[in-house]
CSV table of C-alpha atoms and ligand atoms in Angstrom, one decimal:
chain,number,residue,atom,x,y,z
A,1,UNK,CA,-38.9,-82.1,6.5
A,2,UNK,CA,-37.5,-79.2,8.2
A,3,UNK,CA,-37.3,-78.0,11.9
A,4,UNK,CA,-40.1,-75.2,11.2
A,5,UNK,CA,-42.2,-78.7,9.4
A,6,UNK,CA,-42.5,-80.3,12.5
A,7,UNK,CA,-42.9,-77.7,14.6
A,8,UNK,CA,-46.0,-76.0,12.6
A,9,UNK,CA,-47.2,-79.8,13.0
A,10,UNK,CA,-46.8,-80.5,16.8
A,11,UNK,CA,-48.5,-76.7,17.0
A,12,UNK,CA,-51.1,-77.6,14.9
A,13,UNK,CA,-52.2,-81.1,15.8
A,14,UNK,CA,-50.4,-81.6,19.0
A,15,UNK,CA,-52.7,-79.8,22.3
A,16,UNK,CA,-51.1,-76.6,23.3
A,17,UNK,CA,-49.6,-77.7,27.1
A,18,UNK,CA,-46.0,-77.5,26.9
A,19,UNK,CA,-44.1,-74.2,25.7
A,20,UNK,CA,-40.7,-76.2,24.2
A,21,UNK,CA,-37.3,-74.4,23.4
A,22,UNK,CA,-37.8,-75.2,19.8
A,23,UNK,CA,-34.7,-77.9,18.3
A,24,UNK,CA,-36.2,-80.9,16.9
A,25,UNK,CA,-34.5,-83.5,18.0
A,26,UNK,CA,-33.7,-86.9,16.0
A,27,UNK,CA,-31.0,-88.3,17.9
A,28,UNK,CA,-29.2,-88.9,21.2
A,29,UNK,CA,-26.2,-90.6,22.6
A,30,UNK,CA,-25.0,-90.1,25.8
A,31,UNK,CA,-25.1,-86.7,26.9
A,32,UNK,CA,-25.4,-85.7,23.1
A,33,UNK,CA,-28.3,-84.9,20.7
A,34,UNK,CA,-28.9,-84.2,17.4
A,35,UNK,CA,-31.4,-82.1,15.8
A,36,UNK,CA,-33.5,-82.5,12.5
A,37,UNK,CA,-30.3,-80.1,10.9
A,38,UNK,CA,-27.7,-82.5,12.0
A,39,UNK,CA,-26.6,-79.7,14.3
A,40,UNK,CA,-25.7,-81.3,18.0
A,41,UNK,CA,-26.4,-80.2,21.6
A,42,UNK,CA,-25.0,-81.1,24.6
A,43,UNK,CA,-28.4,-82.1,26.9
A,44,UNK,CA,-28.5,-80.6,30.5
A,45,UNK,CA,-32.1,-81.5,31.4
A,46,UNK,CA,-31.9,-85.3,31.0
A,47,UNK,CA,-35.2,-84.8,30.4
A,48,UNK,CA,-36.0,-83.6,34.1
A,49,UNK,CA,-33.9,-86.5,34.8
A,50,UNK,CA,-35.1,-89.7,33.1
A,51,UNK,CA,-32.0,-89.5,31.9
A,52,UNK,CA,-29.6,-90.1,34.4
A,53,UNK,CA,-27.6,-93.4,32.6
A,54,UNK,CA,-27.5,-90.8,29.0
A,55,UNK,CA,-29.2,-91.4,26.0
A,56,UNK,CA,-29.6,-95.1,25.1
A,57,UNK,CA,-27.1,-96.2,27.5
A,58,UNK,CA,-26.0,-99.3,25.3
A,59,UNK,CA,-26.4,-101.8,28.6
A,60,UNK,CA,-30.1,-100.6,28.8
A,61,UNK,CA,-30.7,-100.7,25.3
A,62,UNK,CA,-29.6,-104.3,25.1
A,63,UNK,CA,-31.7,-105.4,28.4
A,64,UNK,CA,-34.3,-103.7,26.4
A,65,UNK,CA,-33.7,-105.3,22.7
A,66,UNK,CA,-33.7,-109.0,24.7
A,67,UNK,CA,-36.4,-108.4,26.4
A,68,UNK,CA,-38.3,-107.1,23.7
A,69,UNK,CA,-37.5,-110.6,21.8
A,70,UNK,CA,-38.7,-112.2,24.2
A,71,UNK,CA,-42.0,-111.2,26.2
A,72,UNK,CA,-43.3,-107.6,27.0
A,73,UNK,CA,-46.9,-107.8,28.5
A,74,UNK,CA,-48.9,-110.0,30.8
A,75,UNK,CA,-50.7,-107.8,32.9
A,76,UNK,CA,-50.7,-108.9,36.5
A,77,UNK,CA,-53.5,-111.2,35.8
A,78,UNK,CA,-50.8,-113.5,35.3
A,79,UNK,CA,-46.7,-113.6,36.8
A,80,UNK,CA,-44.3,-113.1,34.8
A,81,UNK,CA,-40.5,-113.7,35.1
A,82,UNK,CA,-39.0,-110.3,35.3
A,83,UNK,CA,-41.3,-108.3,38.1
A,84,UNK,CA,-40.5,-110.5,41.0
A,85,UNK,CA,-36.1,-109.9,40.2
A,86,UNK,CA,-37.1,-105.7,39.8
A,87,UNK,CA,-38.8,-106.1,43.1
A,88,UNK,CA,-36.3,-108.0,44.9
A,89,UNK,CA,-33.8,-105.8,43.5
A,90,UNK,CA,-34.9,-102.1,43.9
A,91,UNK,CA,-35.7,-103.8,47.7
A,92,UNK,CA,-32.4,-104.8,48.4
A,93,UNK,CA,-31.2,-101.3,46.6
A,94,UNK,CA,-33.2,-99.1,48.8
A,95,UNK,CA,-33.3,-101.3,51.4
A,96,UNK,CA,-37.0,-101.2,51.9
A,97,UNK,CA,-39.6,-104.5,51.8
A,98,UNK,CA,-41.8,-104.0,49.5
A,99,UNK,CA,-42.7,-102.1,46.2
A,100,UNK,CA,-45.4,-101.1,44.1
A,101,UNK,CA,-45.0,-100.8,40.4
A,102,UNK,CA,-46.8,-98.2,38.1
A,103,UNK,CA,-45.7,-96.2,35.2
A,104,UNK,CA,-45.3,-92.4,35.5
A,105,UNK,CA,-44.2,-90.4,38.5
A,106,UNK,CA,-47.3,-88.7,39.0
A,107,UNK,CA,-49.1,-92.8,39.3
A,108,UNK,CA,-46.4,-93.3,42.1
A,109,UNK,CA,-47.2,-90.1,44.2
A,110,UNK,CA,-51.1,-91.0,43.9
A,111,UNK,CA,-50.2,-95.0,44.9
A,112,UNK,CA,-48.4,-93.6,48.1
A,113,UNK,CA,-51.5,-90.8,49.1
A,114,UNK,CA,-53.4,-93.9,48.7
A,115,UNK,CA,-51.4,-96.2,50.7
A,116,UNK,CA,-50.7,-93.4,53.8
A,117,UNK,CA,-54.6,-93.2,53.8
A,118,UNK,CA,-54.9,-96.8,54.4
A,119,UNK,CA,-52.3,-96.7,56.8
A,120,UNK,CA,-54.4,-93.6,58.3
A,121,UNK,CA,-57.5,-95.9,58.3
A,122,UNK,CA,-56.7,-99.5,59.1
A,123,UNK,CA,-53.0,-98.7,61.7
A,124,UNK,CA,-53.2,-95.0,63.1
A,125,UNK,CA,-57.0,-95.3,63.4
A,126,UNK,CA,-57.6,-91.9,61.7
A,127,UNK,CA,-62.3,-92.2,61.7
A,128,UNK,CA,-63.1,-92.7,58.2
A,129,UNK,CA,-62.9,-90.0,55.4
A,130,UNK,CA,-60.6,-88.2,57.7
A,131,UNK,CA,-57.3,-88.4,56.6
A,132,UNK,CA,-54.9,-85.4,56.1
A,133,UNK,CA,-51.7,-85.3,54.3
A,134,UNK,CA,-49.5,-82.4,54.7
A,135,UNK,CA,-47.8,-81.3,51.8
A,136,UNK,CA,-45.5,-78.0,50.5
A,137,UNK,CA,-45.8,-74.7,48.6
A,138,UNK,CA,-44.2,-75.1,45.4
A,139,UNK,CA,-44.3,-78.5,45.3
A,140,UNK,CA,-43.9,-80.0,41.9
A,141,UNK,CA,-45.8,-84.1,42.3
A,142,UNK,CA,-47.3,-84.6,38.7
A,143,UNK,CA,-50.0,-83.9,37.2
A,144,UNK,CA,-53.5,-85.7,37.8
A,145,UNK,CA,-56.4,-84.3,39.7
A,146,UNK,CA,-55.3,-85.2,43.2
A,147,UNK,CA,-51.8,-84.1,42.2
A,148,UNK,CA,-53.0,-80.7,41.5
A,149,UNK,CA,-55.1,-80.9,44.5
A,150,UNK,CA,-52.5,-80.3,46.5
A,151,UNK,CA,-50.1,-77.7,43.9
A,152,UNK,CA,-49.9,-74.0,44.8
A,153,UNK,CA,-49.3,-73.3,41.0
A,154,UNK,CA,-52.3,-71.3,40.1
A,155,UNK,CA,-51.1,-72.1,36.3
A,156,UNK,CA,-51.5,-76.0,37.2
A,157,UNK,CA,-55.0,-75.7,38.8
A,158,UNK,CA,-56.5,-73.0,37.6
A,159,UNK,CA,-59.8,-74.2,35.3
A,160,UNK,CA,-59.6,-78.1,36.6
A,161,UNK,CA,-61.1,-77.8,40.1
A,162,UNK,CA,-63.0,-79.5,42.0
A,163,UNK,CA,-60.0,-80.9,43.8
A,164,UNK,CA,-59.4,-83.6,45.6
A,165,UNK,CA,-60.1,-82.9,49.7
A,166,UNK,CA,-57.4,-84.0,52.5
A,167,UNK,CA,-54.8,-81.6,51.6
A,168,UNK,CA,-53.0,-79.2,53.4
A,169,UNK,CA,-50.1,-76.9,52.7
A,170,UNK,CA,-47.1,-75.4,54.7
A,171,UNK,CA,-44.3,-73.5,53.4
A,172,UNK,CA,-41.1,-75.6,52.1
A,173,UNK,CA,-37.8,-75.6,54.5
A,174,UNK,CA,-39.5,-74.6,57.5
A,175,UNK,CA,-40.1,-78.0,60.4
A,176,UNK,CA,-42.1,-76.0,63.0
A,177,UNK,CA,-44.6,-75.4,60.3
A,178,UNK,CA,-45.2,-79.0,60.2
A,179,UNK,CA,-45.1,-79.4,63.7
A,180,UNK,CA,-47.8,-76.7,64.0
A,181,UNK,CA,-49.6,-78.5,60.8
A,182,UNK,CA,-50.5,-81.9,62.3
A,183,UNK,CA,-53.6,-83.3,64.1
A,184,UNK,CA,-54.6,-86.6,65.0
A,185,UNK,CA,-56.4,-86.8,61.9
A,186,UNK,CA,-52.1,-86.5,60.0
A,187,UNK,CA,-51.6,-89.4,58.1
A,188,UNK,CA,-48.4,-88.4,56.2
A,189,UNK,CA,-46.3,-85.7,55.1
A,190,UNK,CA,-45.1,-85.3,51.2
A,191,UNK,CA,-42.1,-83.6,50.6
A,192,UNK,CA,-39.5,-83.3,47.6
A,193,UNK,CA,-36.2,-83.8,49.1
A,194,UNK,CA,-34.8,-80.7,46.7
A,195,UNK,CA,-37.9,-78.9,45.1
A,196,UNK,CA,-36.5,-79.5,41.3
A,197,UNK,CA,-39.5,-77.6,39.3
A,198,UNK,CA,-39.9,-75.3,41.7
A,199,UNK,CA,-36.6,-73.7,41.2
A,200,UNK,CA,-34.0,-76.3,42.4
A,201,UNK,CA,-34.7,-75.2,46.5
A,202,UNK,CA,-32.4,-76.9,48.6
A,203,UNK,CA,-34.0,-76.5,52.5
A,204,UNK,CA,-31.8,-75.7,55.0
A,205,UNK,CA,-29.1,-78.1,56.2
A,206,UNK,CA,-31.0,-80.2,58.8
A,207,UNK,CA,-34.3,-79.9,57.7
A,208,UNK,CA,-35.2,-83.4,56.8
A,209,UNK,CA,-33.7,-85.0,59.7
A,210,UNK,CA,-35.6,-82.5,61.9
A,211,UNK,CA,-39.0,-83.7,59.7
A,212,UNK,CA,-38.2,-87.0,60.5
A,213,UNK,CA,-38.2,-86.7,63.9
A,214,UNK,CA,-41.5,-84.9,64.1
A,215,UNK,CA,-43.1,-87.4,61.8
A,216,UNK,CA,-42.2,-89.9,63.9
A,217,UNK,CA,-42.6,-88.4,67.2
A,218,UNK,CA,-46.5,-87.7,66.2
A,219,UNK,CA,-46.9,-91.4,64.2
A,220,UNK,CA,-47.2,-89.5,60.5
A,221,UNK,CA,-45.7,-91.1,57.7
A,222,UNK,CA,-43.1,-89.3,55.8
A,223,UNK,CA,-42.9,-89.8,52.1
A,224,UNK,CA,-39.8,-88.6,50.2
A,225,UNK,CA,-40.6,-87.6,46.5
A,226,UNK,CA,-37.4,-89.0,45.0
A,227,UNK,CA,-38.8,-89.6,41.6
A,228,UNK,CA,-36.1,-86.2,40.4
A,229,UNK,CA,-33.7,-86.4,43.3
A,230,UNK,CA,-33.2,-89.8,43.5
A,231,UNK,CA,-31.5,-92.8,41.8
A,232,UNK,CA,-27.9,-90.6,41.8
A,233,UNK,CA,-29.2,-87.3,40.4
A,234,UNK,CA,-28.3,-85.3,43.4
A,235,UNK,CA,-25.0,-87.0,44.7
A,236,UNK,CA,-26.7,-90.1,46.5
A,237,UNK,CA,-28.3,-93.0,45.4
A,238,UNK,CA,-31.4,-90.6,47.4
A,239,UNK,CA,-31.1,-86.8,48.2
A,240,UNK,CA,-32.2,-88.2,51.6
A,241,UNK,CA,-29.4,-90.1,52.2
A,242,UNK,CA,-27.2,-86.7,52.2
A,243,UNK,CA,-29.2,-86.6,55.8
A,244,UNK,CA,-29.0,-90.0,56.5
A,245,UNK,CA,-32.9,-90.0,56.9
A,246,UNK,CA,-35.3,-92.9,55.8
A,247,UNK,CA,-38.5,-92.1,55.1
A,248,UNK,CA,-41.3,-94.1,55.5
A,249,UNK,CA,-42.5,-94.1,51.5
A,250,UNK,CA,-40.4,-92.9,48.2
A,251,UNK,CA,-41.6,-92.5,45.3
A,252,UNK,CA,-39.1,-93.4,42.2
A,253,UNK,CA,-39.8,-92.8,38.3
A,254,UNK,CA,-38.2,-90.6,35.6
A,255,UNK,CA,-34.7,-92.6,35.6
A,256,UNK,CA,-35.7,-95.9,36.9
A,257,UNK,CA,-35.9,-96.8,33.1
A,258,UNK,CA,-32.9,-94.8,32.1
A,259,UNK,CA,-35.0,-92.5,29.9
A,260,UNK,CA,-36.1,-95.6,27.9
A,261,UNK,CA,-40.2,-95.7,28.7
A,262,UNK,CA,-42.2,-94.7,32.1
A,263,UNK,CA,-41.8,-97.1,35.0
A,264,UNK,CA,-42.3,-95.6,38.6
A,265,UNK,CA,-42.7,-97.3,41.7
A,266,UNK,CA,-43.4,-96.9,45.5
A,267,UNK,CA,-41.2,-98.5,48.0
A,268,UNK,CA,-42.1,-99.2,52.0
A,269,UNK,CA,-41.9,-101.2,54.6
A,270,UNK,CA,-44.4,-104.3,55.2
A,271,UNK,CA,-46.1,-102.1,58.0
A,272,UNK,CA,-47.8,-100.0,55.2
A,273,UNK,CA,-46.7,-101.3,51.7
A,274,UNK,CA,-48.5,-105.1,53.2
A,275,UNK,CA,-52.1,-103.7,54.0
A,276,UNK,CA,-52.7,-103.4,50.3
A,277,UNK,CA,-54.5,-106.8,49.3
A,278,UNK,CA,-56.0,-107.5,46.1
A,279,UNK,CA,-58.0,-105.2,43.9
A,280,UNK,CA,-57.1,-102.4,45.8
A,281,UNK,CA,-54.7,-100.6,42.9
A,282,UNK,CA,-53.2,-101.9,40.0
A,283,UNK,CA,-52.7,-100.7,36.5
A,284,UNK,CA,-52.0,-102.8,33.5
A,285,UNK,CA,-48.6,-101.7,32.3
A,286,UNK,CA,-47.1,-102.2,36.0
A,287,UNK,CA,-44.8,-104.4,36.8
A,288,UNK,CA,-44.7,-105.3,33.0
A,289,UNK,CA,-41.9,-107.6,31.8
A,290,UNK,CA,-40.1,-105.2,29.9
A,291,UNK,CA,-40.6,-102.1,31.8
A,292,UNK,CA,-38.9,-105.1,35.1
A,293,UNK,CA,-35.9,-106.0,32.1
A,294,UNK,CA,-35.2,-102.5,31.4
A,295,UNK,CA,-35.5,-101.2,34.9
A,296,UNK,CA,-33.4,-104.0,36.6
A,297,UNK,CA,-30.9,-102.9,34.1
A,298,UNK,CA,-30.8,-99.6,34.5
A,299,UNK,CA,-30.4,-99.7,38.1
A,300,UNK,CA,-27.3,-101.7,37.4
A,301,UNK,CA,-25.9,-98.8,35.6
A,302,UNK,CA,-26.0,-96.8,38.0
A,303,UNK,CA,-24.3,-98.9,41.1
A,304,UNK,CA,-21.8,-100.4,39.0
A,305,UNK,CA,-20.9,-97.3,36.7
A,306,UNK,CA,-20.9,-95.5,40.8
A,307,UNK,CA,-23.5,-92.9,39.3
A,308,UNK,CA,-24.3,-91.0,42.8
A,309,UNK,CA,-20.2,-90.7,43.2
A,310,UNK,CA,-19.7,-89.2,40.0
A,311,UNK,CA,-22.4,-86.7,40.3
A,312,UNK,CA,-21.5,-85.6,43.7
A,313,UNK,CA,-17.8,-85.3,42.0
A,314,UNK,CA,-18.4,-83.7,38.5
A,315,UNK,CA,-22.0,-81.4,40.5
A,316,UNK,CA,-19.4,-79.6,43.1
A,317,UNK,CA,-16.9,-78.7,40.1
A,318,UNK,CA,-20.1,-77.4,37.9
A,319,UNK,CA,-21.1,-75.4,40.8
A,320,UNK,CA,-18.0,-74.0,41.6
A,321,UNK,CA,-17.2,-73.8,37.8
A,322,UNK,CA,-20.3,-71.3,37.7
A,323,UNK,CA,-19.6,-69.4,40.6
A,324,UNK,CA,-15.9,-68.7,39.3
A,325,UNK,CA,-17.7,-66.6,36.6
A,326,UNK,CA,-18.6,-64.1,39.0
A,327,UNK,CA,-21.4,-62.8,36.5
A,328,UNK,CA,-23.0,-59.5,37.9
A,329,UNK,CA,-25.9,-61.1,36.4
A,330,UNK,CA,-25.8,-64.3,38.2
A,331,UNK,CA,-28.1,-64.0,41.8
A,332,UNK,CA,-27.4,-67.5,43.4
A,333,UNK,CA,-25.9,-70.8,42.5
A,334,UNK,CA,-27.6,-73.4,44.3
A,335,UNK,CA,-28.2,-77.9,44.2
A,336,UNK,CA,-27.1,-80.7,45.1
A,337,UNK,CA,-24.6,-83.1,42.7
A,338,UNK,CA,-26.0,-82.2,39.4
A,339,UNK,CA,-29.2,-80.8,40.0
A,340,UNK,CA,-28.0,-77.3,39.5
A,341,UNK,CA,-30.1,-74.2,39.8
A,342,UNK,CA,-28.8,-70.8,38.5
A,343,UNK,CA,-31.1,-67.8,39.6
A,344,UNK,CA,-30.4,-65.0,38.0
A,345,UNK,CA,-30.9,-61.5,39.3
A,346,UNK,CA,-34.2,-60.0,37.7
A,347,UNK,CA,-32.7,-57.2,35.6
A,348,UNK,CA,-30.6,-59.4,33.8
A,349,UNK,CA,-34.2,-60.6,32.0
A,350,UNK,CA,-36.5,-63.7,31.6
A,351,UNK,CA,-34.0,-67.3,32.3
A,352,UNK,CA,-36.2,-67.8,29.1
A,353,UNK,CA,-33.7,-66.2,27.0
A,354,UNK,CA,-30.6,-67.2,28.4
A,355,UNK,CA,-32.2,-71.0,27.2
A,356,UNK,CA,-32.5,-70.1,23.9
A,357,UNK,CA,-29.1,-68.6,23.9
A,358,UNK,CA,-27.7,-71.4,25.3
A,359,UNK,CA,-29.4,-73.4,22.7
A,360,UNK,CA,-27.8,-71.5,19.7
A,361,UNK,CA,-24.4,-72.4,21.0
A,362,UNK,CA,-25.5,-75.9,21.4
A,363,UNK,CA,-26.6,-76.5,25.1
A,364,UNK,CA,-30.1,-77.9,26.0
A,365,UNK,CA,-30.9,-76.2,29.2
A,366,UNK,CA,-34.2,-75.1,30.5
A,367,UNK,CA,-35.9,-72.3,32.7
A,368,UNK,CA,-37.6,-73.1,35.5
A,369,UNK,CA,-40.7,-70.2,36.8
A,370,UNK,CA,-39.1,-67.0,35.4
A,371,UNK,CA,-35.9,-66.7,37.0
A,372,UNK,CA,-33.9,-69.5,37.2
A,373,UNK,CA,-32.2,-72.0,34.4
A,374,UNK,CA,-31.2,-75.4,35.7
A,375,UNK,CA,-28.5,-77.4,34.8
A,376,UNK,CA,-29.2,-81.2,34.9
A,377,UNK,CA,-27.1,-83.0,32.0
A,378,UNK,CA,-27.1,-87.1,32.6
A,379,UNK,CA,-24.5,-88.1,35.1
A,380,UNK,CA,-22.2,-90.0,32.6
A,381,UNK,CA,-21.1,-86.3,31.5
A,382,UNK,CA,-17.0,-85.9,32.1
A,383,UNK,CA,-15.1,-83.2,33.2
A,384,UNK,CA,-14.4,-81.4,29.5
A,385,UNK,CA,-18.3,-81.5,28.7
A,386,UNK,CA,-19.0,-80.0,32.0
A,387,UNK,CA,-16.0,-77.1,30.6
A,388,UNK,CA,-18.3,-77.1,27.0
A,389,UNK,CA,-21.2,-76.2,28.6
A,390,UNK,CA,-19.3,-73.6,31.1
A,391,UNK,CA,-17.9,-71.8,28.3
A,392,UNK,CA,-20.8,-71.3,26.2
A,393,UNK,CA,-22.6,-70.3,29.6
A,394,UNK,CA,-20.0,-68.1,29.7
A,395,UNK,CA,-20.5,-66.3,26.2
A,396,UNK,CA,-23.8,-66.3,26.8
A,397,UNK,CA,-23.6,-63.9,30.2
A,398,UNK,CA,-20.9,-61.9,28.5
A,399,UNK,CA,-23.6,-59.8,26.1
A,400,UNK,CA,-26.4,-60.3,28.8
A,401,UNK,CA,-28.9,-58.9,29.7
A,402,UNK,CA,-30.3,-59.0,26.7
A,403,UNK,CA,-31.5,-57.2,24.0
A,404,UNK,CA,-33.8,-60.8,22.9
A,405,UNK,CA,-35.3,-60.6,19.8
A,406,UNK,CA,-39.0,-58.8,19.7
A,407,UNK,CA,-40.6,-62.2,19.4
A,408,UNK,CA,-38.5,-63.8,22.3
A,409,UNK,CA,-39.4,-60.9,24.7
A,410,UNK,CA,-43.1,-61.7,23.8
A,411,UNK,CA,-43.1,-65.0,24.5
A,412,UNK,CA,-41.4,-64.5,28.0
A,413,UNK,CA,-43.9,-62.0,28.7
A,414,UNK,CA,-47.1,-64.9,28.5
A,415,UNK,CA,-47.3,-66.9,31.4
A,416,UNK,CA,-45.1,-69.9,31.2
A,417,UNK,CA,-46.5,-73.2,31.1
A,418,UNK,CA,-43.1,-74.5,33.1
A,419,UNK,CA,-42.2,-77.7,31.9
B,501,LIG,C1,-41.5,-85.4,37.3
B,501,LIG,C2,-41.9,-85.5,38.7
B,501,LIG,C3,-43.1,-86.1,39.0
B,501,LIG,C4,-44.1,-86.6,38.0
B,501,LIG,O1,-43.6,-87.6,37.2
B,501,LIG,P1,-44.4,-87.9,35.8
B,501,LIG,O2,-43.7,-89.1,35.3
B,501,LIG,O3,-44.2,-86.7,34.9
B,501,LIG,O4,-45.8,-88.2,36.1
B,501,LIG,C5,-43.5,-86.2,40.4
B,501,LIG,N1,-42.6,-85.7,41.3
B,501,LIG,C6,-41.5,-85.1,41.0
B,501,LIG,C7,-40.6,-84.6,42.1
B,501,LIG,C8,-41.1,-84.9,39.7
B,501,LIG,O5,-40.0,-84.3,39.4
């Protein structure tokens, strides 16, 4: 079977929710992949960043392999012998008290609205029903019901409603908004440290430190959505450590497993993490023994292989690496380590293009709402990768803007499903 085999396939039998740059991939190592062709790519979306330790790192595939061998389900009917070390570890790493494990990202963000409601309820003594939580435009949290409840996306809600109630929204980057927001009803604030779907937006310097202080000031909880800035992606372990802030809740996923199956989790203090008691959430994949194996392992990786260093290292020479191309067509270069965002100027066309361009020289990239392409590869990546991609970025801007083939220029027209 050939690339245009599967894809026909996936079109066909597969529902229509995602809009893919269209290599079939077979294989991955590292920061590499390999299409159906044998053709290979150099991945800089890790996908979205569950990818931060590279494909099959080999210490995560081994963790995985034993555990496999071993034991992979209980439920949490019964204990088992890996949960209790992830839990002690990702405590100690993150310094918190207590965690909660699910599976995807979007479980995580819906296990801490549930558990700043309690606290809302049973601590602030918020009446019943009342709660609020104050989250941002352009805010990208997942994808269930309540999750969209609170999106500004039109593309993400329209046709799904009714929503979820005890939302509110406030523009991104901007504290006195949130100051202006609350009532004594506020039970928490969600926020994305770096708005990664949205575009890569970096708020301005100060910004979370000055929404700490309000939070705390008016007893709101603040929740960091980590699950795409954290675990080293942005040049710290968190992107709120660059502020030196702790929130109250984070959320963690995508590369807790090192890209090797979903395992999220959401980490507090006692105060709020301890009101939960039993039979309040659960879910029968969390906590499971292999997801614990593969997770403890992965978060090895990345203190011992010093992946927040690296990507604050290797991010500022990508950035700057950019920037010294001085494209006309280039608008901003903007991130944090490598979480990169390139916006491009809107007469130099859809970021669309530049993708699939990218793609036929053999980079993976991916455009984020119209404009902008981001640059995410796994943070093992060295120096001369980092100069690979640069130079075929490079090629690529040199015949931009472009004149994209008929049915490229169609497809960037339709409204973009974004990831
Ligand atoms: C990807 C992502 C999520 C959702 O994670 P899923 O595993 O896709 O449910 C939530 N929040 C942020 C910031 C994300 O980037």
């Amino acid at each position: 079977m050939h690339t245009e085999d599967y894809i026909r396939l996936e079109d066909t039998h597969g529902t229509n929710t995602y809009h893919p740059i269209d290599v079939v991939i077979e294989r991955g190592e590292g920061v590499w992949v390999w299409d159906v062709e044998g053709k290979r790519y150099l991945d800089c979306l890790s996908a979205y960043s569950a990818l931060n330790q590279g494909h099959r790192h080999p210490r995560i595939v081994r963790a995985l392999i034993d555990q496999v061998d071993r034991l992979t389900l209980t439920s949490r009917a019964f204990r088992n012998n890996q949960f209790p070390l992830l839990a002690k570890e990702l405590c100690a790493l993150t310094g918190y008290d207590m965690m909660l494990p699910m599976n995807s990202g979007a479980e995580a963000v819906e296990a801490a609205v549930k558990a700043a409601r309690l606290w809302g309820y049973r601590v602030k003594g918020i009446p019943d029903g009342k709660a609020e939580i104050i989250t941002c435009g352009d805010n990208f949290h997942g994808r269930t019901i309540t999750v969209i409840s609170f999106s500004t996306e039109p593309l993400y809600r329209d046709g799904f409603g009714p929503f979820t109630p005890g939302f509110k929204s406030i523009p991104f980057g901007d504290a006195s908004a949130l100051e202006a927001a609350i009532t004594p009803n506020t039970a928490a604030f969600l926020v994305e440290p770096i708005q990664g779907e949205a575009g890569v937006n970096v708020p301005p310097d100060g910004y979370l430190r000055k929404v700490r202080d309000i939070c705390t000031r008016n007893r709101v909880l603040l929740i960091a959505d980590e699950i795409q800035t954290g675990l080293g992606r942005c040049g710290q372990l968190f992107a709120s450590d660059w502020e030196e802030v702790t929130p109250d809740l984070i959320t963690i996923g995508k590369a807790l497993s090192g890209g090797m199956m979903p395992v999220s989790a959401t980490v507090g203090m006692r105060d709020v993490m301890g009101l939960f008691t039993p039979g309040m959430h659960g879910s029968t994949f969390g906590g499971n023994p292999l997801a614990s194996a593969v997770a403890r392992e992965a978060l090895r990786v990345i203190v011992e292989e010093e992946l927040p260093r690296r990507s604050r290292e290797l991010g500022a020479y990508f950035q700057q690496a950019i920037r010294d191309l001085n494209s006309p067509h280039i608008a901003e270069v903007r991130g944090k380590g490598l979480l990169i965002g390139v916006e491009f100027h809107p007469e130099a066309g859809h970021a669309r293009n530049y993708a699939e361009a990218l793609k036929e020289r053999g980079v993976l990239a991916k455009d984020t709402h119209g404009a902008v392409i981001r640059f995410a590869p796994p943070l093992v990546i060295s120096r001369e990768e980092i100069d690979f991609v640069v130079e075929q970025f490079a090629a690529v801007l040199a015949t931009a803007p472009y004149p994209a083939p008929e049915s490229l220029r169609m497809r960037a027209a339709e409204p973009q499903p974004a990831e």
